[in-house]
Amino acid sequence: MALKEKALKRLCEKLTKSDIRFCLAGSWMLSQRGMEISWHSFDVVVDPEQFSAADRILTRLGMRNEVVLSEDNSEVHFHFDGADIQLLSGFSLHGTVYRLPESMETISVLGQQVPLMTPEDWYALLLHSGNQKEAQSMESFFQSHPFRMHALSPSLAAYAPSDGRFPFQ
């Protein structure tokens, strides 16, 4: 995994240097938070206004494969330095635009600070953007890591259950 970690470090350095706010989500983020899950790629999430700039930076780093570009969702896949990266933005949330929270927990990877999405945000995004199967796979994580309602970002607060119960639909 050292090669992939070097790619992650390089990716984070480039985005940070360009003042692009981002966070890591997906299976890699979940593995860093203690979920027993195999991961093969990095899911990088940016705000919609910064998607084009992030896309340009990652395009200079390696091979680009456009997947989905729509009014609500943007997704592009890259491969460089032995790693697969998905650049994500938007998410179909019935008119709600997902925005990165002002503050995020970070971890250090080879000396580079890497911001992490909360598992709660990732779960809500998956569930409400049509990825129910992937969201359901996270439910075992929440059995050993309580779902923290306060960890949902403000842009997802409308998707929290009014009774505070998990899992929510």
PDB file of C-alpha atoms in Angstrom:
ATOM      1  CA  MET A   1       0.000   0.000   0.000  1.00  0.00           C
ATOM      2  CA  ALA A   2       3.004   2.328   0.288  1.00  0.00           C
ATOM      3  CA  LEU A   3       2.787   3.200  -3.408  1.00  0.00           C
ATOM      4  CA  LYS A   4      -0.866   4.161  -3.061  1.00  0.00           C
ATOM      5  CA  GLU A   5      -0.070   6.229   0.023  1.00  0.00           C
ATOM      6  CA  LYS A   6       2.546   8.126  -1.981  1.00  0.00           C
ATOM      7  CA  ALA A   7      -0.096   8.841  -4.625  1.00  0.00           C
ATOM      8  CA  LEU A   8      -2.488  10.049  -1.926  1.00  0.00           C
ATOM      9  CA  LYS A   9       0.182  12.318  -0.467  1.00  0.00           C
ATOM     10  CA  ARG A  10       0.934  13.790  -3.894  1.00  0.00           C
ATOM     11  CA  LEU A  11      -2.774  14.284  -4.624  1.00  0.00           C
ATOM     12  CA  CYS A  12      -3.359  16.046  -1.294  1.00  0.00           C
ATOM     13  CA  GLU A  13      -0.283  18.249  -1.717  1.00  0.00           C
ATOM     14  CA  LYS A  14      -1.454  19.426  -5.138  1.00  0.00           C
ATOM     15  CA  LEU A  15      -5.035  20.137  -4.042  1.00  0.00           C
ATOM     16  CA  THR A  16      -3.910  21.895  -0.855  1.00  0.00           C
ATOM     17  CA  LYS A  17      -1.354  24.020  -2.727  1.00  0.00           C
ATOM     18  CA  SER A  18      -4.120  25.123  -5.104  1.00  0.00           C
ATOM     19  CA  ASP A  19      -6.458  26.065  -2.210  1.00  0.00           C
ATOM     20  CA  ILE A  20      -8.995  23.419  -3.163  1.00  0.00           C
ATOM     21  CA  ARG A  21     -11.040  22.215  -0.206  1.00  0.00           C
ATOM     22  CA  PHE A  22     -11.514  18.458  -0.326  1.00  0.00           C
ATOM     23  CA  CYS A  23     -11.967  15.395   1.818  1.00  0.00           C
ATOM     24  CA  LEU A  24     -11.523  11.674   1.449  1.00  0.00           C
ATOM     25  CA  ALA A  25     -14.607   9.478   1.615  1.00  0.00           C
ATOM     26  CA  GLY A  26     -15.525   5.927   0.661  1.00  0.00           C
ATOM     27  CA  SER A  27     -13.963   2.664   1.710  1.00  0.00           C
ATOM     28  CA  TRP A  28     -10.493   4.127   2.368  1.00  0.00           C
ATOM     29  CA  MET A  29     -11.973   6.700   4.776  1.00  0.00           C
ATOM     30  CA  LEU A  30     -14.004   3.978   6.490  1.00  0.00           C
ATOM     31  CA  SER A  31     -10.928   1.771   6.880  1.00  0.00           C
ATOM     32  CA  GLN A  32      -9.097   4.696   8.491  1.00  0.00           C
ATOM     33  CA  ARG A  33     -11.975   5.050  10.942  1.00  0.00           C
ATOM     34  CA  GLY A  34     -11.856   1.401  11.999  1.00  0.00           C
ATOM     35  CA  MET A  35     -14.213  -0.435   9.634  1.00  0.00           C
ATOM     36  CA  GLU A  36     -12.941  -3.817   8.512  1.00  0.00           C
ATOM     37  CA  ILE A  37     -13.207  -3.194   4.771  1.00  0.00           C
ATOM     38  CA  SER A  38     -10.962  -3.711   1.805  1.00  0.00           C
ATOM     39  CA  TRP A  39     -10.290  -0.661  -0.315  1.00  0.00           C
ATOM     40  CA  HIS A  40      -8.810  -0.243  -3.744  1.00  0.00           C
ATOM     41  CA  SER A  41      -9.223   3.429  -4.531  1.00  0.00           C
ATOM     42  CA  PHE A  42      -9.531   6.898  -3.065  1.00  0.00           C
ATOM     43  CA  ASP A  43     -12.822   8.814  -3.215  1.00  0.00           C
ATOM     44  CA  VAL A  44     -12.068  12.547  -3.202  1.00  0.00           C
ATOM     45  CA  VAL A  45     -15.006  14.907  -2.640  1.00  0.00           C
ATOM     46  CA  VAL A  46     -14.945  18.623  -3.484  1.00  0.00           C
ATOM     47  CA  ASP A  47     -17.575  21.346  -3.548  1.00  0.00           C
ATOM     48  CA  PRO A  48     -19.210  21.803  -6.980  1.00  0.00           C
ATOM     49  CA  GLU A  49     -17.582  25.218  -7.534  1.00  0.00           C
ATOM     50  CA  GLN A  50     -14.136  23.670  -7.225  1.00  0.00           C
ATOM     51  CA  PHE A  51     -14.747  20.542  -9.289  1.00  0.00           C
ATOM     52  CA  SER A  52     -13.309  21.936 -12.553  1.00  0.00           C
ATOM     53  CA  ALA A  53     -10.144  23.192 -10.878  1.00  0.00           C
ATOM     54  CA  ALA A  54      -9.632  19.864  -9.065  1.00  0.00           C
ATOM     55  CA  ASP A  55     -10.281  18.013 -12.337  1.00  0.00           C
ATOM     56  CA  ARG A  56      -7.572  20.054 -14.104  1.00  0.00           C
ATOM     57  CA  ILE A  57      -5.049  19.331 -11.335  1.00  0.00           C
ATOM     58  CA  LEU A  58      -5.733  15.591 -11.293  1.00  0.00           C
ATOM     59  CA  THR A  59      -5.698  15.436 -15.104  1.00  0.00           C
ATOM     60  CA  ARG A  60      -2.097  16.702 -15.002  1.00  0.00           C
ATOM     61  CA  LEU A  61      -1.222  13.895 -12.553  1.00  0.00           C
ATOM     62  CA  GLY A  62      -2.433  10.928 -14.565  1.00  0.00           C
ATOM     63  CA  MET A  63      -4.844   9.103 -16.831  1.00  0.00           C
ATOM     64  CA  ARG A  64      -8.386  10.507 -16.836  1.00  0.00           C
ATOM     65  CA  ASN A  65     -11.589   8.607 -17.540  1.00  0.00           C
ATOM     66  CA  GLU A  66     -14.745  10.710 -17.551  1.00  0.00           C
ATOM     67  CA  VAL A  67     -17.675   8.892 -15.968  1.00  0.00           C
ATOM     68  CA  VAL A  68     -20.545  11.203 -15.104  1.00  0.00           C
ATOM     69  CA  LEU A  69     -20.904  14.923 -15.578  1.00  0.00           C
ATOM     70  CA  SER A  70     -24.381  16.288 -15.042  1.00  0.00           C
ATOM     71  CA  GLU A  71     -26.064  19.282 -13.501  1.00  0.00           C
ATOM     72  CA  ASP A  72     -26.342  17.537 -10.129  1.00  0.00           C
ATOM     73  CA  ASN A  73     -23.418  15.107 -10.113  1.00  0.00           C
ATOM     74  CA  SER A  74     -19.841  15.160 -11.244  1.00  0.00           C
ATOM     75  CA  GLU A  75     -17.607  12.115 -11.212  1.00  0.00           C
ATOM     76  CA  VAL A  76     -14.311  11.531 -12.969  1.00  0.00           C
ATOM     77  CA  HIS A  77     -11.890   8.629 -12.473  1.00  0.00           C
ATOM     78  CA  PHE A  78      -8.113   8.896 -12.575  1.00  0.00           C
ATOM     79  CA  HIS A  79      -5.172   6.546 -12.334  1.00  0.00           C
ATOM     80  CA  PHE A  80      -1.678   7.662 -11.387  1.00  0.00           C
ATOM     81  CA  ASP A  81       1.236   6.469  -9.286  1.00  0.00           C
ATOM     82  CA  GLY A  82      -0.408   3.051  -8.906  1.00  0.00           C
ATOM     83  CA  ALA A  83      -3.632   4.417  -7.412  1.00  0.00           C
ATOM     84  CA  ASP A  84      -7.206   4.768  -8.631  1.00  0.00           C
ATOM     85  CA  ILE A  85      -8.953   7.997  -7.687  1.00  0.00           C
ATOM     86  CA  GLN A  86     -12.600   9.006  -8.033  1.00  0.00           C
ATOM     87  CA  LEU A  87     -13.204  12.755  -7.978  1.00  0.00           C
ATOM     88  CA  LEU A  88     -16.778  13.364  -6.820  1.00  0.00           C
ATOM     89  CA  SER A  89     -18.993  16.395  -6.395  1.00  0.00           C
ATOM     90  CA  GLY A  90     -22.653  17.308  -6.281  1.00  0.00           C
ATOM     91  CA  PHE A  91     -24.653  14.200  -5.391  1.00  0.00           C
ATOM     92  CA  SER A  92     -28.338  13.958  -6.368  1.00  0.00           C
ATOM     93  CA  LEU A  93     -30.146  15.106  -3.268  1.00  0.00           C
ATOM     94  CA  HIS A  94     -33.405  16.488  -4.649  1.00  0.00           C
ATOM     95  CA  GLY A  95     -32.202  20.060  -5.031  1.00  0.00           C
ATOM     96  CA  THR A  96     -29.836  20.069  -2.042  1.00  0.00           C
ATOM     97  CA  VAL A  97     -26.178  20.620  -2.853  1.00  0.00           C
ATOM     98  CA  TYR A  98     -23.684  18.843  -0.611  1.00  0.00           C
ATOM     99  CA  ARG A  99     -21.071  21.225   0.758  1.00  0.00           C
ATOM    100  CA  LEU A 100     -17.980  20.272   2.684  1.00  0.00           C
ATOM    101  CA  PRO A 101     -18.221  21.243   6.344  1.00  0.00           C
ATOM    102  CA  GLU A 102     -16.071  24.137   7.564  1.00  0.00           C
ATOM    103  CA  SER A 103     -13.945  21.903   9.765  1.00  0.00           C
ATOM    104  CA  MET A 104     -12.988  18.289   9.190  1.00  0.00           C
ATOM    105  CA  GLU A 105     -10.972  15.746  11.099  1.00  0.00           C
ATOM    106  CA  THR A 106      -7.619  15.043   9.478  1.00  0.00           C
ATOM    107  CA  ILE A 107      -5.125  12.224   9.646  1.00  0.00           C
ATOM    108  CA  SER A 108      -1.487  12.243   8.602  1.00  0.00           C
ATOM    109  CA  VAL A 109      -0.364  10.136   5.656  1.00  0.00           C
ATOM    110  CA  LEU A 110       3.385  10.241   5.042  1.00  0.00           C
ATOM    111  CA  GLY A 111       3.474  13.643   6.755  1.00  0.00           C
ATOM    112  CA  GLN A 112       0.614  15.121   4.706  1.00  0.00           C
ATOM    113  CA  GLN A 113      -2.645  16.107   6.424  1.00  0.00           C
ATOM    114  CA  VAL A 114      -5.629  14.357   4.803  1.00  0.00           C
ATOM    115  CA  PRO A 115      -9.147  15.633   5.630  1.00  0.00           C
ATOM    116  CA  LEU A 116     -11.773  12.924   6.160  1.00  0.00           C
ATOM    117  CA  MET A 117     -15.499  13.013   5.549  1.00  0.00           C
ATOM    118  CA  THR A 118     -17.524  11.755   8.478  1.00  0.00           C
ATOM    119  CA  PRO A 119     -18.991   8.262   8.102  1.00  0.00           C
ATOM    120  CA  GLU A 120     -22.371   9.842   8.874  1.00  0.00           C
ATOM    121  CA  ASP A 121     -22.134  12.205   5.886  1.00  0.00           C
ATOM    122  CA  TRP A 122     -20.966   9.386   3.606  1.00  0.00           C
ATOM    123  CA  TYR A 123     -23.840   7.171   4.740  1.00  0.00           C
ATOM    124  CA  ALA A 124     -26.413   9.930   4.156  1.00  0.00           C
ATOM    125  CA  LEU A 125     -24.953  10.735   0.733  1.00  0.00           C
ATOM    126  CA  LEU A 126     -25.014   7.099  -0.315  1.00  0.00           C
ATOM    127  CA  LEU A 127     -28.504   6.482   1.010  1.00  0.00           C
ATOM    128  CA  HIS A 128     -30.096   9.580  -0.485  1.00  0.00           C
ATOM    129  CA  SER A 129     -28.296   9.510  -3.826  1.00  0.00           C
ATOM    130  CA  GLY A 130     -29.518   6.042  -4.736  1.00  0.00           C
ATOM    131  CA  ASN A 131     -26.681   3.850  -3.451  1.00  0.00           C
ATOM    132  CA  GLN A 132     -28.747   1.926  -0.897  1.00  0.00           C
ATOM    133  CA  LYS A 133     -26.720  -1.279  -1.238  1.00  0.00           C
ATOM    134  CA  GLU A 134     -23.457   0.510  -0.443  1.00  0.00           C
ATOM    135  CA  ALA A 135     -25.170   2.402   2.409  1.00  0.00           C
ATOM    136  CA  GLN A 136     -26.468  -0.859   3.858  1.00  0.00           C
ATOM    137  CA  SER A 137     -22.943  -2.246   3.881  1.00  0.00           C
ATOM    138  CA  MET A 138     -22.068   0.514   6.366  1.00  0.00           C
ATOM    139  CA  GLU A 139     -24.707  -0.496   8.890  1.00  0.00           C
ATOM    140  CA  SER A 140     -22.338  -2.974  10.552  1.00  0.00           C
ATOM    141  CA  PHE A 141     -19.918  -0.085  11.104  1.00  0.00           C
ATOM    142  CA  PHE A 142     -22.598   1.829  12.982  1.00  0.00           C
ATOM    143  CA  GLN A 143     -23.281  -1.136  15.241  1.00  0.00           C
ATOM    144  CA  SER A 144     -19.812  -0.719  16.743  1.00  0.00           C
ATOM    145  CA  HIS A 145     -19.485   3.041  16.124  1.00  0.00           C
ATOM    146  CA  PRO A 146     -22.662   4.853  17.200  1.00  0.00           C
ATOM    147  CA  PHE A 147     -24.254   7.081  14.573  1.00  0.00           C
ATOM    148  CA  ARG A 148     -23.529  10.668  15.618  1.00  0.00           C
ATOM    149  CA  MET A 149     -26.346  12.940  14.528  1.00  0.00           C
ATOM    150  CA  HIS A 150     -24.199  15.986  15.338  1.00  0.00           C
ATOM    151  CA  ALA A 151     -21.584  14.759  12.818  1.00  0.00           C
ATOM    152  CA  LEU A 152     -23.900  15.358   9.835  1.00  0.00           C
ATOM    153  CA  SER A 153     -22.792  18.457   7.958  1.00  0.00           C
ATOM    154  CA  PRO A 154     -25.243  21.380   7.769  1.00  0.00           C
ATOM    155  CA  SER A 155     -26.025  20.629   4.104  1.00  0.00           C
ATOM    156  CA  LEU A 156     -27.284  17.166   5.137  1.00  0.00           C
ATOM    157  CA  ALA A 157     -29.215  18.190   8.254  1.00  0.00           C
ATOM    158  CA  ALA A 158     -32.490  18.039   6.317  1.00  0.00           C
ATOM    159  CA  TYR A 159     -31.868  14.330   5.743  1.00  0.00           C
ATOM    160  CA  ALA A 160     -31.533  13.480   9.426  1.00  0.00           C
ATOM    161  CA  PRO A 161     -34.505  11.679  10.945  1.00  0.00           C
ATOM    162  CA  SER A 162     -36.609  13.889  13.186  1.00  0.00           C
ATOM    163  CA  ASP A 163     -36.672  11.189  15.888  1.00  0.00           C
ATOM    164  CA  GLY A 164     -32.879  10.737  15.772  1.00  0.00           C
ATOM    165  CA  ARG A 165     -33.140   7.023  15.060  1.00  0.00           C
ATOM    166  CA  PHE A 166     -30.739   5.068  12.926  1.00  0.00           C
ATOM    167  CA  PRO A 167     -30.799   3.823  10.255  1.00  0.00           C
ATOM    168  CA  PHE A 168     -32.867   6.463   8.622  1.00  0.00           C
ATOM    169  CA  GLN A 169     -34.695   6.177   5.314  1.00  0.00           C
TER     170      GLN A 169
END
